């Protein structure tokens, strides 16, 4: 079976990097995945991609060395199974509140007897190899997002759920849970301490922990704090930042020449 780069790095004790794809365009997805990230995530929760465009987005990522990850819109088995059948190597499930919801996500990701995933890897078997069905349970990564008040209350039981490979922190919704305005790269001491508490609980239960960042500097800091995977930047965020930089540079150059 085609190796999962995230799992390879984790097995070596190394962190992994993640790029984020919000725009449902196969060309920009291919370009984003070609920039050197270990993995890229196609976002179906808040991004533009739906099931009708997911296949072409995964095909674009497959043209690169980046591991394809999909964040589904909800903890819904049919969507999870479809993303895996289309070729995703890792699934991020948002808004996991308790162990029952975590087990539901696990069941959708694993073939029997470990779960209830239906057999029909129409694309996955073609790109990952003929041994896909026998190897997928061990190779596919399931990341459960802890980002709500209830999720924080049930942190230990979610982290202890068999079949959950990693905990993924969503900083904006976590800010809501802590009574703060949502923001990325939140430096608030309570937010930072809560993220570290999630990290420590995940590691205590043998799970990896992933931090969703919005800048290279904050992501590097998360690695130094012991996180196992960091999202560094997104296609949309990079485009907006790049355009703003060029416009600002242009206006400053005009002023300096007057």
Short mmCIF file of C-alpha atoms in Angstrom, two decimals:
data_model
loop_
_atom_site.label_atom_id
_atom_site.label_comp_id
_atom_site.label_asym_id
_atom_site.label_seq_id
_atom_site.Cartn_x
_atom_site.Cartn_y
_atom_site.Cartn_z
CA UNK A 1 0.00 0.00 0.00
CA UNK A 2 1.16 3.53 -0.76
CA UNK A 3 2.85 4.89 2.41
CA UNK A 4 1.07 7.52 4.49
CA UNK A 5 3.71 10.25 4.92
CA UNK A 6 2.14 11.55 8.13
CA UNK A 7 2.34 8.11 9.73
CA UNK A 8 5.88 7.64 8.49
CA UNK A 9 7.01 10.89 10.11
CA UNK A 10 5.20 10.13 13.36
CA UNK A 11 6.80 6.67 13.48
CA UNK A 12 10.18 8.42 13.26
CA UNK A 13 9.27 10.77 16.09
CA UNK A 14 9.03 13.74 13.72
CA UNK A 15 6.24 16.32 13.34
CA UNK A 16 4.38 16.81 10.07
CA UNK A 17 3.28 19.95 8.23
CA UNK A 18 -0.15 20.56 6.74
CA UNK A 19 -1.41 22.97 4.10
CA UNK A 20 -5.08 23.92 3.89
CA UNK A 21 -7.27 24.03 0.77
CA UNK A 22 -10.41 26.17 0.98
CA UNK A 23 -10.89 26.95 -2.72
CA UNK A 24 -12.59 24.28 -4.83
CA UNK A 25 -10.23 24.47 -7.79
CA UNK A 26 -8.12 21.52 -8.87
CA UNK A 27 -5.32 23.67 -10.32
CA UNK A 28 -4.82 25.73 -7.18
CA UNK A 29 -5.09 22.53 -5.10
CA UNK A 30 -2.31 20.95 -7.16
CA UNK A 31 -0.15 24.06 -6.81
CA UNK A 32 -0.78 24.24 -3.04
CA UNK A 33 0.10 20.57 -2.61
CA UNK A 34 3.31 21.04 -4.63
CA UNK A 35 4.87 23.57 -2.26
CA UNK A 36 6.50 21.12 0.14
CA UNK A 37 3.87 20.36 2.77
CA UNK A 38 3.88 16.80 4.11
CA UNK A 39 0.10 16.77 3.70
CA UNK A 40 -2.71 19.03 2.54
CA UNK A 41 -6.29 19.10 3.77
CA UNK A 42 -9.30 19.66 1.53
CA UNK A 43 -11.83 21.43 3.73
CA UNK A 44 -15.43 20.34 3.24
CA UNK A 45 -16.66 21.96 6.44
CA UNK A 46 -15.96 25.63 5.75
CA UNK A 47 -14.27 25.46 2.34
CA UNK A 48 -15.97 25.45 -1.05
CA UNK A 49 -15.47 21.76 -1.83
CA UNK A 50 -18.52 19.50 -1.82
CA UNK A 51 -18.93 15.86 -2.79
CA UNK A 52 -19.42 16.86 -6.43
CA UNK A 53 -15.91 18.36 -6.59
CA UNK A 54 -14.08 16.22 -4.00
CA UNK A 55 -12.87 13.61 -6.49
CA UNK A 56 -11.14 16.13 -8.76
CA UNK A 57 -9.58 17.87 -5.76
CA UNK A 58 -8.14 14.57 -4.50
CA UNK A 59 -6.89 13.78 -8.01
CA UNK A 60 -5.05 17.09 -8.06
CA UNK A 61 -3.39 16.41 -4.71
CA UNK A 62 -2.45 12.90 -5.87
CA UNK A 63 -0.30 14.45 -8.59
CA UNK A 64 2.03 15.59 -5.79
CA UNK A 65 3.91 13.98 -2.91
CA UNK A 66 1.59 15.45 -0.27
CA UNK A 67 -0.65 13.10 1.70
CA UNK A 68 -4.34 13.84 0.97
CA UNK A 69 -6.43 14.76 4.01
CA UNK A 70 -10.14 15.65 4.05
CA UNK A 71 -12.04 17.51 6.75
CA UNK A 72 -15.64 16.41 6.39
CA UNK A 73 -18.45 18.79 7.17
CA UNK A 74 -19.96 16.70 9.94
CA UNK A 75 -19.63 13.39 11.77
CA UNK A 76 -21.69 11.66 9.12
CA UNK A 77 -20.70 8.11 8.08
CA UNK A 78 -21.69 8.35 4.41
CA UNK A 79 -19.54 11.46 3.83
CA UNK A 80 -16.58 9.95 5.69
CA UNK A 81 -16.78 6.69 3.72
CA UNK A 82 -17.12 8.55 0.42
CA UNK A 83 -14.03 10.68 1.13
CA UNK A 84 -12.05 7.54 1.93
CA UNK A 85 -13.32 5.69 -1.15
CA UNK A 86 -12.25 8.68 -3.24
CA UNK A 87 -8.70 8.36 -1.89
CA UNK A 88 -8.27 10.39 1.30
CA UNK A 89 -5.52 9.01 3.55
CA UNK A 90 -6.68 10.90 6.65
CA UNK A 91 -10.02 12.23 7.87
CA UNK A 92 -10.61 15.16 10.21
CA UNK A 93 -14.02 15.09 11.90
CA UNK A 94 -15.17 18.36 13.49
CA UNK A 95 -17.04 19.05 16.72
CA UNK A 96 -16.50 15.76 18.54
CA UNK A 97 -18.19 16.17 21.92
CA UNK A 98 -17.94 12.79 23.63
CA UNK A 99 -16.77 9.19 23.34
CA UNK A 100 -19.94 8.04 21.58
CA UNK A 101 -19.37 10.56 18.79
CA UNK A 102 -15.71 9.58 18.60
CA UNK A 103 -16.67 5.90 18.28
CA UNK A 104 -19.13 6.80 15.52
CA UNK A 105 -16.32 8.45 13.53
CA UNK A 106 -14.00 5.50 14.13
CA UNK A 107 -16.64 3.06 12.92
CA UNK A 108 -17.07 4.96 9.64
CA UNK A 109 -13.30 4.90 9.03
CA UNK A 110 -12.62 1.21 9.74
CA UNK A 111 -13.60 -1.93 7.86
CA UNK A 112 -15.16 -4.80 9.87
CA UNK A 113 -14.55 -6.11 12.42
CA UNK A 114 -13.02 -2.86 13.70
CA UNK A 115 -15.85 -0.73 12.27
CA UNK A 116 -18.73 -0.53 9.86
CA UNK A 117 -17.10 0.97 6.78
CA UNK A 118 -18.65 -0.43 3.62
CA UNK A 119 -16.41 -2.08 1.04
CA UNK A 120 -16.25 -0.07 -2.17
CA UNK A 121 -12.92 1.75 -2.51
CA UNK A 122 -13.61 2.72 -6.13
CA UNK A 123 -10.61 5.03 -6.42
CA UNK A 124 -8.69 4.30 -3.23
CA UNK A 125 -7.70 0.80 -4.31
CA UNK A 126 -6.45 2.07 -7.67
CA UNK A 127 -4.14 4.70 -6.20
CA UNK A 128 -3.16 3.12 -2.87
CA UNK A 129 -2.64 -0.46 -4.06
CA UNK A 130 -4.43 -3.83 -4.35
CA UNK A 131 -3.91 -4.57 -0.65
CA UNK A 132 -5.92 -1.49 0.30
CA UNK A 133 -8.80 -3.24 2.07
CA UNK A 134 -6.49 -5.38 4.22
CA UNK A 135 -4.21 -2.44 5.10
CA UNK A 136 -6.57 0.55 5.28
CA UNK A 137 -7.57 0.11 8.93
CA UNK A 138 -3.94 0.52 9.95
CA UNK A 139 -3.03 3.18 7.41
CA UNK A 140 -5.95 5.64 7.43
CA UNK A 141 -5.62 8.35 10.08
CA UNK A 142 -8.66 9.57 11.98
CA UNK A 143 -8.37 12.97 13.66
CA UNK A 144 -11.12 14.01 16.07
CA UNK A 145 -11.56 17.73 16.62
CA UNK A 146 -11.93 18.88 20.23
CA UNK A 147 -13.19 22.45 20.14
CA UNK A 148 -16.40 22.71 22.20
CA UNK A 149 -17.29 23.09 25.89
CA UNK A 150 -18.64 19.54 25.94
CA UNK A 151 -15.55 18.25 24.17
CA UNK A 152 -13.34 19.82 26.84
CA UNK A 153 -15.43 18.26 29.60
CA UNK A 154 -15.08 14.86 27.92
CA UNK A 155 -11.47 15.34 26.85
CA UNK A 156 -10.10 12.24 28.56
CA UNK A 157 -12.74 9.85 27.24
CA UNK A 158 -12.40 11.16 23.68
CA UNK A 159 -8.64 10.77 23.81
CA UNK A 160 -9.02 7.26 25.21
CA UNK A 161 -11.30 6.10 22.37
CA UNK A 162 -9.70 3.20 20.45
CA UNK A 163 -9.29 3.96 16.76
CA UNK A 164 -8.84 7.71 17.21
CA UNK A 165 -5.30 8.37 15.98
CA UNK A 166 -5.02 12.06 16.72
CA UNK A 167 -6.77 15.01 18.30
CA UNK A 168 -7.08 18.10 16.11
CA UNK A 169 -7.52 21.48 17.78
CA UNK A 170 -9.79 24.03 16.11
CA UNK A 171 -8.69 27.34 17.69
CA UNK A 172 -11.62 29.50 16.59
CA UNK A 173 -14.39 27.27 17.95
CA UNK A 174 -12.21 26.57 21.00
CA UNK A 175 -12.18 30.34 21.55
CA UNK A 176 -16.00 30.27 21.57
CA UNK A 177 -15.88 27.44 24.13
CA UNK A 178 -13.65 29.59 26.36
CA UNK A 179 -15.88 32.66 26.09
CA UNK A 180 -13.61 34.51 23.68
CA UNK A 181 -14.10 35.99 20.24
CA UNK A 182 -12.98 33.48 17.58
CA UNK A 183 -9.54 34.01 16.13
CA UNK A 184 -6.65 32.02 14.74
CA UNK A 185 -3.23 31.94 16.42
CA UNK A 186 -4.78 32.96 19.73
CA UNK A 187 -2.04 34.10 22.17
CA UNK A 188 -4.42 34.44 25.12
CA UNK A 189 -2.86 32.61 28.12
CA UNK A 190 -6.08 30.66 28.84
CA UNK A 191 -6.37 29.55 25.20
CA UNK A 192 -2.70 28.54 25.09
CA UNK A 193 -3.01 26.63 28.37
CA UNK A 194 -6.14 24.84 27.14
CA UNK A 195 -4.39 23.77 23.94
CA UNK A 196 -1.50 22.45 26.04
CA UNK A 197 -3.97 20.59 28.27
CA UNK A 198 -5.50 18.93 25.19
CA UNK A 199 -2.02 18.06 23.95
CA UNK A 200 -1.02 16.51 27.25
CA UNK A 201 -4.23 14.45 27.46
CA UNK A 202 -3.79 13.20 23.90
CA UNK A 203 -0.19 12.18 24.53
CA UNK A 204 -1.14 10.51 27.80
CA UNK A 205 -3.47 8.24 25.84
CA UNK A 206 -0.95 7.57 23.09
CA UNK A 207 -2.57 9.87 20.53
CA UNK A 208 -0.95 12.50 18.37
CA UNK A 209 -2.15 16.08 18.60
CA UNK A 210 -2.50 18.59 15.80
CA UNK A 211 -2.68 22.38 15.94
CA UNK A 212 -4.49 24.46 13.34
CA UNK A 213 -2.39 27.61 12.85
CA UNK A 214 -2.58 30.56 10.51
CA UNK A 215 1.05 31.60 10.24
CA UNK A 216 4.49 30.03 9.98
CA UNK A 217 5.73 31.67 13.17
CA UNK A 218 2.86 30.42 15.32
CA UNK A 219 3.14 26.98 13.73
CA UNK A 220 6.85 26.79 14.53
CA UNK A 221 6.04 27.72 18.11
CA UNK A 222 3.48 24.91 18.28
CA UNK A 223 6.10 22.40 17.15
CA UNK A 224 8.43 23.66 19.88
CA UNK A 225 5.57 23.17 22.38
CA UNK A 226 5.34 19.51 21.36
CA UNK A 227 2.53 19.35 18.80
CA UNK A 228 2.81 16.52 16.26
CA UNK A 229 1.22 18.17 13.22
CA UNK A 230 0.69 21.84 12.38
CA UNK A 231 -1.39 23.52 9.73
CA UNK A 232 0.81 26.37 8.52
CA UNK A 233 -1.27 28.29 6.00
CA UNK A 234 -4.16 28.03 3.56
CA UNK A 235 -4.55 28.74 -0.13
CA UNK A 236 -7.06 31.53 0.52
CA UNK A 237 -5.07 33.06 3.37
CA UNK A 238 -1.87 33.02 1.35
CA UNK A 239 -3.56 34.57 -1.67
CA UNK A 240 -5.08 37.40 0.36
CA UNK A 241 -1.84 38.04 2.26
CA UNK A 242 0.19 38.01 -0.95
CA UNK A 243 -2.12 40.42 -2.74
CA UNK A 244 -2.22 42.79 0.25
CA UNK A 245 1.58 42.75 0.43
CA UNK A 246 1.91 43.65 -3.25
CA UNK A 247 -0.67 46.44 -3.03
CA UNK A 248 0.99 47.86 0.10
CA UNK A 249 4.43 47.65 -1.52
CA UNK A 250 3.11 49.33 -4.67
CA UNK A 251 1.54 52.21 -2.73
CA UNK A 252 4.65 52.71 -0.62
CA UNK A 253 6.83 52.72 -3.74
CA UNK A 254 4.60 55.40 -5.28
CA UNK A 255 4.86 57.56 -2.17
CA UNK A 256 8.61 57.22 -1.94
CA UNK A 257 8.98 58.35 -5.54
CA UNK A 258 6.82 61.48 -5.16
#
